[in-house]
XYZ file of C-alpha atoms in Angstrom:
444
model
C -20.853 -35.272 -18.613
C -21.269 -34.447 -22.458
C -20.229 -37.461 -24.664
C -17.376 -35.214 -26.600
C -16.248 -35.014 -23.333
C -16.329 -38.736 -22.117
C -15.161 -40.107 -25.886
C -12.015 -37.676 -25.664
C -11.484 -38.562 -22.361
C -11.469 -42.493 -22.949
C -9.501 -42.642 -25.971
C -6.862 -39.924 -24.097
C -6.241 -42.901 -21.365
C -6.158 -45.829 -23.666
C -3.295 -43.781 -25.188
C -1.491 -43.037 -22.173
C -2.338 -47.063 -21.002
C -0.977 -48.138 -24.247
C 2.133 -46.195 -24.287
C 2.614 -47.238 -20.039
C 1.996 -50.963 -20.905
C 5.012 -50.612 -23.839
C 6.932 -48.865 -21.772
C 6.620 -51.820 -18.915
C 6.975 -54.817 -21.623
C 10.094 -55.808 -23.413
C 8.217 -58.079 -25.623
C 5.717 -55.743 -27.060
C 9.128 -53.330 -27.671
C 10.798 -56.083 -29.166
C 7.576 -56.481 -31.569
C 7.246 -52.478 -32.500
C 3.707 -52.070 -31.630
C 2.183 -49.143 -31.644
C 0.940 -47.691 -28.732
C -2.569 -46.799 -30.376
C -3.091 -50.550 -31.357
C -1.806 -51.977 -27.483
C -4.188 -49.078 -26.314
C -6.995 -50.103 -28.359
C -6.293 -53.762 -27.994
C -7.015 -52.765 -23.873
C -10.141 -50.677 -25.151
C -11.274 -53.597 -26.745
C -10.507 -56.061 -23.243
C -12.429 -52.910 -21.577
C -15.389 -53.202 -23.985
C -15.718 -56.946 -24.311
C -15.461 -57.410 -20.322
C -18.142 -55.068 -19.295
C -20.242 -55.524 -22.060
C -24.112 -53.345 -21.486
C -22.910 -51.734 -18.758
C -21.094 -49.527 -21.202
C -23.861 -46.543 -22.984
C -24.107 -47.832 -26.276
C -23.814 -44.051 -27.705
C -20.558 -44.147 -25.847
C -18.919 -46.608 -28.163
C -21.382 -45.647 -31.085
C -19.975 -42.081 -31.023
C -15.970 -44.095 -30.637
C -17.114 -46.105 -34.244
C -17.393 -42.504 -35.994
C -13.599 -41.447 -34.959
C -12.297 -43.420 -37.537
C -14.496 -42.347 -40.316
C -13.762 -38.314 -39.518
C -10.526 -38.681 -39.006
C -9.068 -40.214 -41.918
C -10.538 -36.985 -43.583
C -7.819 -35.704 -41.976
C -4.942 -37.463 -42.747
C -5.599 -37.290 -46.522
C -6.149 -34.137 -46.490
C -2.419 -33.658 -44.547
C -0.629 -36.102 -47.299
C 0.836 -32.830 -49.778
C -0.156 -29.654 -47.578
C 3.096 -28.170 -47.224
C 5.118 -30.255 -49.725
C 7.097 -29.227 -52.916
C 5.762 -31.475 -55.584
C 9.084 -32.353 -57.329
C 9.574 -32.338 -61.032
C 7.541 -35.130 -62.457
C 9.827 -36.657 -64.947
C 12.273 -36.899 -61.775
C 9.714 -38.586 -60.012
C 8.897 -40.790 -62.079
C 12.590 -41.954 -63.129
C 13.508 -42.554 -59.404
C 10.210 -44.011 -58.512
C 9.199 -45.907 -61.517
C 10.827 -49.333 -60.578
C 9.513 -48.857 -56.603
C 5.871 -47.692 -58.214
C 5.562 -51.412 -60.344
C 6.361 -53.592 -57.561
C 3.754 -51.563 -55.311
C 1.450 -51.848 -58.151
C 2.007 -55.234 -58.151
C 1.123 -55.823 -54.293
C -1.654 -53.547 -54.347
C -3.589 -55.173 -57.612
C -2.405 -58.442 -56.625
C -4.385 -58.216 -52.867
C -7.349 -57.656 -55.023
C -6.967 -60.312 -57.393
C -5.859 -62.371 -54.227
C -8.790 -60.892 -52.394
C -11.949 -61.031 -55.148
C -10.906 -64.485 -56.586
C -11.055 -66.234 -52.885
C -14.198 -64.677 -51.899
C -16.036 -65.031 -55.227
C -14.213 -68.503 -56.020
C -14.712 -69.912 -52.741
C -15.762 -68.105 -49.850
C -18.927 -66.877 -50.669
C -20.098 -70.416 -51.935
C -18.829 -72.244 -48.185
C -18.956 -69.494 -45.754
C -21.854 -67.740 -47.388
C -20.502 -64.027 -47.063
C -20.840 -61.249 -50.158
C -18.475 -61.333 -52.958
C -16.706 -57.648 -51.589
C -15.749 -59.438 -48.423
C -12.278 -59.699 -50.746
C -11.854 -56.626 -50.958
C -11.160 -56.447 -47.750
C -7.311 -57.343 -48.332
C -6.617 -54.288 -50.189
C -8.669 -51.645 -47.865
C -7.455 -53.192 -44.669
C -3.640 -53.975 -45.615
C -2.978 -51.542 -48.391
C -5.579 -48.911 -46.905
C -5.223 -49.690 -43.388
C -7.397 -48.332 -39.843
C -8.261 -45.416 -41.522
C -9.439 -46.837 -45.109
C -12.119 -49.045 -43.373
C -13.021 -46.404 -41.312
C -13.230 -44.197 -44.344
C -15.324 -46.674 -46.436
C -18.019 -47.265 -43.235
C -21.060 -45.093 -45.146
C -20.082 -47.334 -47.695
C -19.932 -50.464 -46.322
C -23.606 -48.981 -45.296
C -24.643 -47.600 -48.339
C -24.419 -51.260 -49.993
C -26.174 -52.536 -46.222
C -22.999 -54.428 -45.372
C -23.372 -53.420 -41.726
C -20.660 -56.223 -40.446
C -18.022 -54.331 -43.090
C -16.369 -51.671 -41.106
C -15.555 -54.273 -37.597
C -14.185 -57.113 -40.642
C -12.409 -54.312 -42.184
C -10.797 -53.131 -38.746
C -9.753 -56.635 -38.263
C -7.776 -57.099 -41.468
C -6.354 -53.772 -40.712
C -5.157 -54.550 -37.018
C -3.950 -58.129 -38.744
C -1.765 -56.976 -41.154
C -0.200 -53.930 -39.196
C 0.933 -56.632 -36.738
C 1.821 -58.964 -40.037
C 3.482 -56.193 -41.106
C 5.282 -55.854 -38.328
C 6.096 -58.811 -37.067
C 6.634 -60.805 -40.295
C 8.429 -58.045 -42.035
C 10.883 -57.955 -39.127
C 11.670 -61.592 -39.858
C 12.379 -61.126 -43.636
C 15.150 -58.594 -42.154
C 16.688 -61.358 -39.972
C 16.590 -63.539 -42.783
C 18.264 -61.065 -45.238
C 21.269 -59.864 -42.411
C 21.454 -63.651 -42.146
C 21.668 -64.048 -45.783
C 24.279 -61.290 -46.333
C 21.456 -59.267 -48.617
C 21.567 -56.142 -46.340
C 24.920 -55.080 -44.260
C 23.203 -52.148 -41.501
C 20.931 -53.577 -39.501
C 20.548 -52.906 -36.325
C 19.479 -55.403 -34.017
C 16.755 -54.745 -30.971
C 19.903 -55.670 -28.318
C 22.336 -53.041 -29.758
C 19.741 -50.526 -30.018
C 19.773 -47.388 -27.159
C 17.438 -47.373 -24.586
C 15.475 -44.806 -25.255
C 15.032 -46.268 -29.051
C 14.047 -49.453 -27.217
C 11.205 -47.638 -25.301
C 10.178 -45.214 -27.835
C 10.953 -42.063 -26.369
C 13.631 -39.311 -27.166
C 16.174 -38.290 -24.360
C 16.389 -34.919 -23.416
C 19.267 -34.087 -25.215
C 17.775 -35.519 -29.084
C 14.329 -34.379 -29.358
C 13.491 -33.588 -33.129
C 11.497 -30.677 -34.066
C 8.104 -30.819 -34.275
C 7.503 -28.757 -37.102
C 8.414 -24.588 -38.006
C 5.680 -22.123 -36.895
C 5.399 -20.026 -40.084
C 2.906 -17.292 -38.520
C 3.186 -15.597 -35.463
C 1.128 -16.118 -32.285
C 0.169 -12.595 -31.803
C -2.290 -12.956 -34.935
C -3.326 -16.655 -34.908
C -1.756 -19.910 -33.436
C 0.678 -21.819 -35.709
C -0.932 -24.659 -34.745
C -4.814 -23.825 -35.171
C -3.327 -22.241 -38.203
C -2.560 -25.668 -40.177
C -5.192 -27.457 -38.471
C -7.492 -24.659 -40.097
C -6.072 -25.015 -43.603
C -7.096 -28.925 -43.595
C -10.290 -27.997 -42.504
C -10.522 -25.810 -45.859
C -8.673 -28.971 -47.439
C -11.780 -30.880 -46.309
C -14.191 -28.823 -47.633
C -13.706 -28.664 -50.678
C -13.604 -32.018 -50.834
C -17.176 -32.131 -49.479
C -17.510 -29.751 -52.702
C -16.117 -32.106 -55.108
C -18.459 -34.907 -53.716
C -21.103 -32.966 -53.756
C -20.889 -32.133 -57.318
C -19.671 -35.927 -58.088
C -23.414 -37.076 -56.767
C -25.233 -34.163 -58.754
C -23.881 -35.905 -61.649
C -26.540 -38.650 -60.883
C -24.178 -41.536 -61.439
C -25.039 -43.970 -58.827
C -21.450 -45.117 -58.051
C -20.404 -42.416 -56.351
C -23.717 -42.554 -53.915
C -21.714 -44.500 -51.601
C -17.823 -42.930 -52.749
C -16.276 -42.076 -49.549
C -14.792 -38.613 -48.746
C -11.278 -38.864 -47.782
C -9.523 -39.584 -51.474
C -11.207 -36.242 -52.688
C -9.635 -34.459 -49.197
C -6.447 -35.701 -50.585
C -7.457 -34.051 -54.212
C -8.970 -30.589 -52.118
C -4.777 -30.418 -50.296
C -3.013 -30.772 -53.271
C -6.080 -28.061 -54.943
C -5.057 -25.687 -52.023
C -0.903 -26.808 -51.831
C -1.438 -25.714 -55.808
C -3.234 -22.536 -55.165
C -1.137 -21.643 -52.028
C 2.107 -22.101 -54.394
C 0.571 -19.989 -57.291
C -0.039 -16.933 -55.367
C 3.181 -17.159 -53.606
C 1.868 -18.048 -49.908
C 2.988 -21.580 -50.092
C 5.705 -20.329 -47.167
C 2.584 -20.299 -44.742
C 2.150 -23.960 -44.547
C 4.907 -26.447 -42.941
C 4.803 -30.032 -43.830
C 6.388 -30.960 -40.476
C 3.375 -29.278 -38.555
C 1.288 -31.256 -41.077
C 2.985 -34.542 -40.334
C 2.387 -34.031 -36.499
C -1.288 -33.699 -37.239
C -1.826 -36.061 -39.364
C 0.506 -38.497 -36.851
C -1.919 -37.446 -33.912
C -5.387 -38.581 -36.287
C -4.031 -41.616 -36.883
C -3.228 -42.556 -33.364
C -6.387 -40.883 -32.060
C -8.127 -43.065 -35.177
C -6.286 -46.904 -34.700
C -7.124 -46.593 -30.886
C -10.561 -45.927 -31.654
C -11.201 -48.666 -34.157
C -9.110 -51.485 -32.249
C -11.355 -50.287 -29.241
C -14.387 -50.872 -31.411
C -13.918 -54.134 -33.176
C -17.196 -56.326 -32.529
C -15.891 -59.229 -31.303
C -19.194 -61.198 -32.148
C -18.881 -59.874 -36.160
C -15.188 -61.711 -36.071
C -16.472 -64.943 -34.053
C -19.368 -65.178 -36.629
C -16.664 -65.010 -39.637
C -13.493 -65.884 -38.110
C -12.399 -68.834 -41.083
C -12.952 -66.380 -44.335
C -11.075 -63.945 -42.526
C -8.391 -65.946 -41.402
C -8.740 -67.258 -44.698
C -8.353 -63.753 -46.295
C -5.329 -62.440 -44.283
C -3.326 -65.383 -44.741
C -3.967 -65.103 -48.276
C -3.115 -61.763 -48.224
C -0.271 -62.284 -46.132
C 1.204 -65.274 -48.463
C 0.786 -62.794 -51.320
C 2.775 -59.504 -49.965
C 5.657 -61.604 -49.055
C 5.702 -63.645 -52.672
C 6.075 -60.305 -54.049
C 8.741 -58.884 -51.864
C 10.801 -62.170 -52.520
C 10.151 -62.775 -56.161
C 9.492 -59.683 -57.689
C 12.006 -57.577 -55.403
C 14.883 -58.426 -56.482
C 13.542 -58.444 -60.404
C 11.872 -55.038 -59.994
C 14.907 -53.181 -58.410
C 18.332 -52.890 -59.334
C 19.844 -51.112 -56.344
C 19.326 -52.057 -53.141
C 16.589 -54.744 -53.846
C 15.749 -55.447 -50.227
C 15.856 -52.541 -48.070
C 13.379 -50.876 -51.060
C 10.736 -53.860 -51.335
C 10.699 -54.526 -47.462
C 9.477 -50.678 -46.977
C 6.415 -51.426 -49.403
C 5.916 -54.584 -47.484
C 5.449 -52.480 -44.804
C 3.544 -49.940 -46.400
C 1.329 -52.833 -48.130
C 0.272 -54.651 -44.835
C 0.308 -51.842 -42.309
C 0.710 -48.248 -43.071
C 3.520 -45.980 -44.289
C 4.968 -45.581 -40.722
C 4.968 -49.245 -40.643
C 7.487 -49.379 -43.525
C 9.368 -46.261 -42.537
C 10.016 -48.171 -39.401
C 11.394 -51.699 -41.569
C 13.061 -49.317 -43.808
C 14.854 -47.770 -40.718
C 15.791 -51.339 -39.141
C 18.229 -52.347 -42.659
C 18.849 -48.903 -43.480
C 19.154 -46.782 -40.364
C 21.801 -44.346 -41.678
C 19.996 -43.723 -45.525
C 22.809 -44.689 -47.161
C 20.802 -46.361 -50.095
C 18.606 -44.563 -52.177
C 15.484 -46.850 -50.590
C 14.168 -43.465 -48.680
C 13.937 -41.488 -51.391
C 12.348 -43.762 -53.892
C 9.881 -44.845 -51.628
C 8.880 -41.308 -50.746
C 8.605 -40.218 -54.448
C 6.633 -43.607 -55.216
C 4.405 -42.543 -52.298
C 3.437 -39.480 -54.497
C 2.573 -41.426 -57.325
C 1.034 -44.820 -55.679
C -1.076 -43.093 -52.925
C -3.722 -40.929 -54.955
C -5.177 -44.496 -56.609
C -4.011 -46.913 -54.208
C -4.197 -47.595 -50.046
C -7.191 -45.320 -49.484
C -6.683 -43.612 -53.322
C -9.355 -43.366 -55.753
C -9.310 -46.997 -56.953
C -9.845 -48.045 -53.303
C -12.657 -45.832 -52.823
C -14.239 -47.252 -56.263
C -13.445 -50.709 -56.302
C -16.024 -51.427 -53.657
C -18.821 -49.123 -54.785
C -17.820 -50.980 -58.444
C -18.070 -54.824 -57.307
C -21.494 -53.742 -55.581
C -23.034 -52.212 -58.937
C -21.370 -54.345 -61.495
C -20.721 -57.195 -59.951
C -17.224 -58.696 -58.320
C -16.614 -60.629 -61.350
C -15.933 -57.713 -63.980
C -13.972 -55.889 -60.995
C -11.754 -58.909 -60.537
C -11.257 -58.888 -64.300
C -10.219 -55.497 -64.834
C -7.720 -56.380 -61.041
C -6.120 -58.877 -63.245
C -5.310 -57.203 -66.395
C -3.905 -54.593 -64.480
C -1.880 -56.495 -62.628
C -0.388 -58.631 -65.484
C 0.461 -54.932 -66.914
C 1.715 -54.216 -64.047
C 4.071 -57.800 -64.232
C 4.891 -57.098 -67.974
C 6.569 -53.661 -66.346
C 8.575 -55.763 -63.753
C 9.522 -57.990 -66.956
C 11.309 -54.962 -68.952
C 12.592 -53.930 -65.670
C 14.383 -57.063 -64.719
C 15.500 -57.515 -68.532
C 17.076 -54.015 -68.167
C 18.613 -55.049 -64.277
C 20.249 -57.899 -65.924
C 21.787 -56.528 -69.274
């Protein structure tokens, strides 16, 4: 059988097995996992358990999911969208943008000061291992998998299984952690909606829509008689994606050696918003839907979590398991400091159900704090949604998988972690002198 076939075919059932095994367990409803990380977290069991019998190309082809498909889901992030006006953007968003400014730079100052500080004198692993925190909470699955060729390009071969680690750790931090802060804010009297796991509907509880409330799944915008609406989108990413193998291409004829070992996916990001600006300019913007985008960009990242859960090397983790424990409790300690400290300083109007979606956002990925945001706000009757979503537009290009994430690491390999911590840490105290003026303005 060709190995297309048998990869597609494997990560299909641990899918379908993941999504069974929720269905069958309160607990792991109660906790919000994903089916793609219970399905990879069985991959994994699969792996481990059988061991050489498995064809190494088998899972070798499985570790290169990840690293296509996050291609994919940058290049998905604006296709379709109406960028609104900037100044708007910015007003709305500016107070949400600091504080997840202020996570982001903070898991790298968290991050690069343990691992150069400490960790790299007592465990003995390279100063970058702290970056780590940023790629795998902020970035997430798809970041690490992103960054592999550079985690290989600097010959950090252990980097992408450490990196899938932190990522499966904080989307279950994220998770489980974040739902906590909710029960201690209803308990507190901060936020007034939630709704609890018992009063929730069934089919809420088992993630799955009854016959009679099934969302759309998108608008077809051409008709089937002259191409697919489907293959259409799904070819307009693939034009997304190459011209941001053009823009890297040209990056590395400039010679400078950074970008030897830049990833790909932030410039697919660049190469949709390129074509969203084109599309717009000539008037055939009305050919792309951002709900058929958002379905296949939701499909690549389930497709790309089971495969890198599947994945992990457990011996990499066993050989490194205290500076990573190390690392995600830091990083852990850190994202909920901010959402309790500089929350309520940062944001005027509803202070929690705004910081607990970047919490989620800054541990897991977006869904992750869509879903928090959703718990204390199911009915959007704060302005958290839409502040979030503008910040996204603003916070995502640099940050979680943006540029900066892409050149941090390449940076801290060429010019050592030391300057890159530096620069981390006057950033982030601009970043605090912004939540300063902002809680001086809250409070007058």
């Amino acid at each position: 059988m060709p190995l297309a076939v048998v990869v597609f075919i494997s990560l299909c059932g641990l899918l379908v097995a993941g999504k069974f095994v929720r269905l069958r367990i309160p607990l792991l409803q109660r906790l919000y996992l994903p089916s793609s990380v219970i399905g990879g977290a069985i991959g994994l069991a699969v792996i481990s358990a059988l061991g050489d019998k498995i064809d190494p190309e088998i899972t070798g082809a499985m570790r290169k999911v990840p690293g296509f498909l996050i291609n994919v889901v940058f290049a998905t992030l604006f296709l379709g969208t109406r960028l609104p006006n900037l100044k708007r953007v910015v007003t709305l968003a500016f107070p949400q943008l600091v504080l997840g400014q202020i996570m982001a730079w903070g898991q790298y100052v968290v991050g690069l000061g343990l691992a150069g500080f400490v960790l790299a004198r007592l465990c003995n692993v390279p100063p970058f291992f702290g970056n780590l925190i940023e790629i795998g909470f902020e970035g997430g699955h798809g970041t690490v998998g992103g960054m592999t060729e550079s985690f290989l390009a600097a010959g950090w071969n252990d980097g992408a299984a450490l990196g899938f680690t932190v990522a499966t750790a904080g989307m279950i931090i994220g998770i489980v952690v974040g739902m906590v802060l909710v029960n201690w804010a209803h308990r507190k009297g901060i936020v007034k909606e939630v709704v609890p796991f018992s009063k929730r509907r069934f089919g809420e509880r088992l993630g799955v829509h009854t016959r009679h409330s099934r969302p759309a799944a998108g608008l077809q915008t051409v008709m089937s008689d002259s191409i697919d609406s489907l293959a259409w989108h799904i070819a307009i990413v693939g034009v997304s994606i190459a011209i941001g193998v053009g823009m890297l291409g040209l990056l590395r004829l400039t010679g400078w050696k950074v970008f030897n070992g830049f990833p790909l996916f932030p410039l697919c990001m660049i190469g949709g918003i390129v074509l969203q600006a084109f599309a717009r300019a000539i008037r055939k913007d009305l050919l792309v839907d951002h709900g058929q985008m958002e379905r296949i960009s939701g499909a690549s990242l389930d497709f790309l979590v089971v495969s890198a859960v599947a994945t992990i090397s457990i011996k990499v983790v066993a050989a490194n398991w205290v500076p990573l424990v190390a690392l995600i409790l830091a990083g852990a300690v850190w994202s909920v400091f901010v959402v309790l400290w500089f929350g309520p300083r940062c944001l005027k109007e509803a202070w929690f159900e705004r910081a607990i979606a970047d919490f989620g956002q800054a541990t897991g990925v977006t869904a992750t704090g869509l879903l928090l945001l959703r718990t204390v706000d199911p009915d959007s009757k704060t302005c958290a949604a839409a502040s979030f979503g503008y910040k996204q537009l603003l916070h995502e290009p640099v940050m979680g998988g943006g540029l900066w994430t892409a050149l941090a690491f390449t940076l801290v390999v060429d010019i050592g972690w030391f300057k890159v911590f530096v620069v981390s840490c006057v950033m982030l105290a601009a970043w605090i002198l912004c939540a300063f003026f902002l809680s001086r303005r809250n409070s007058a």
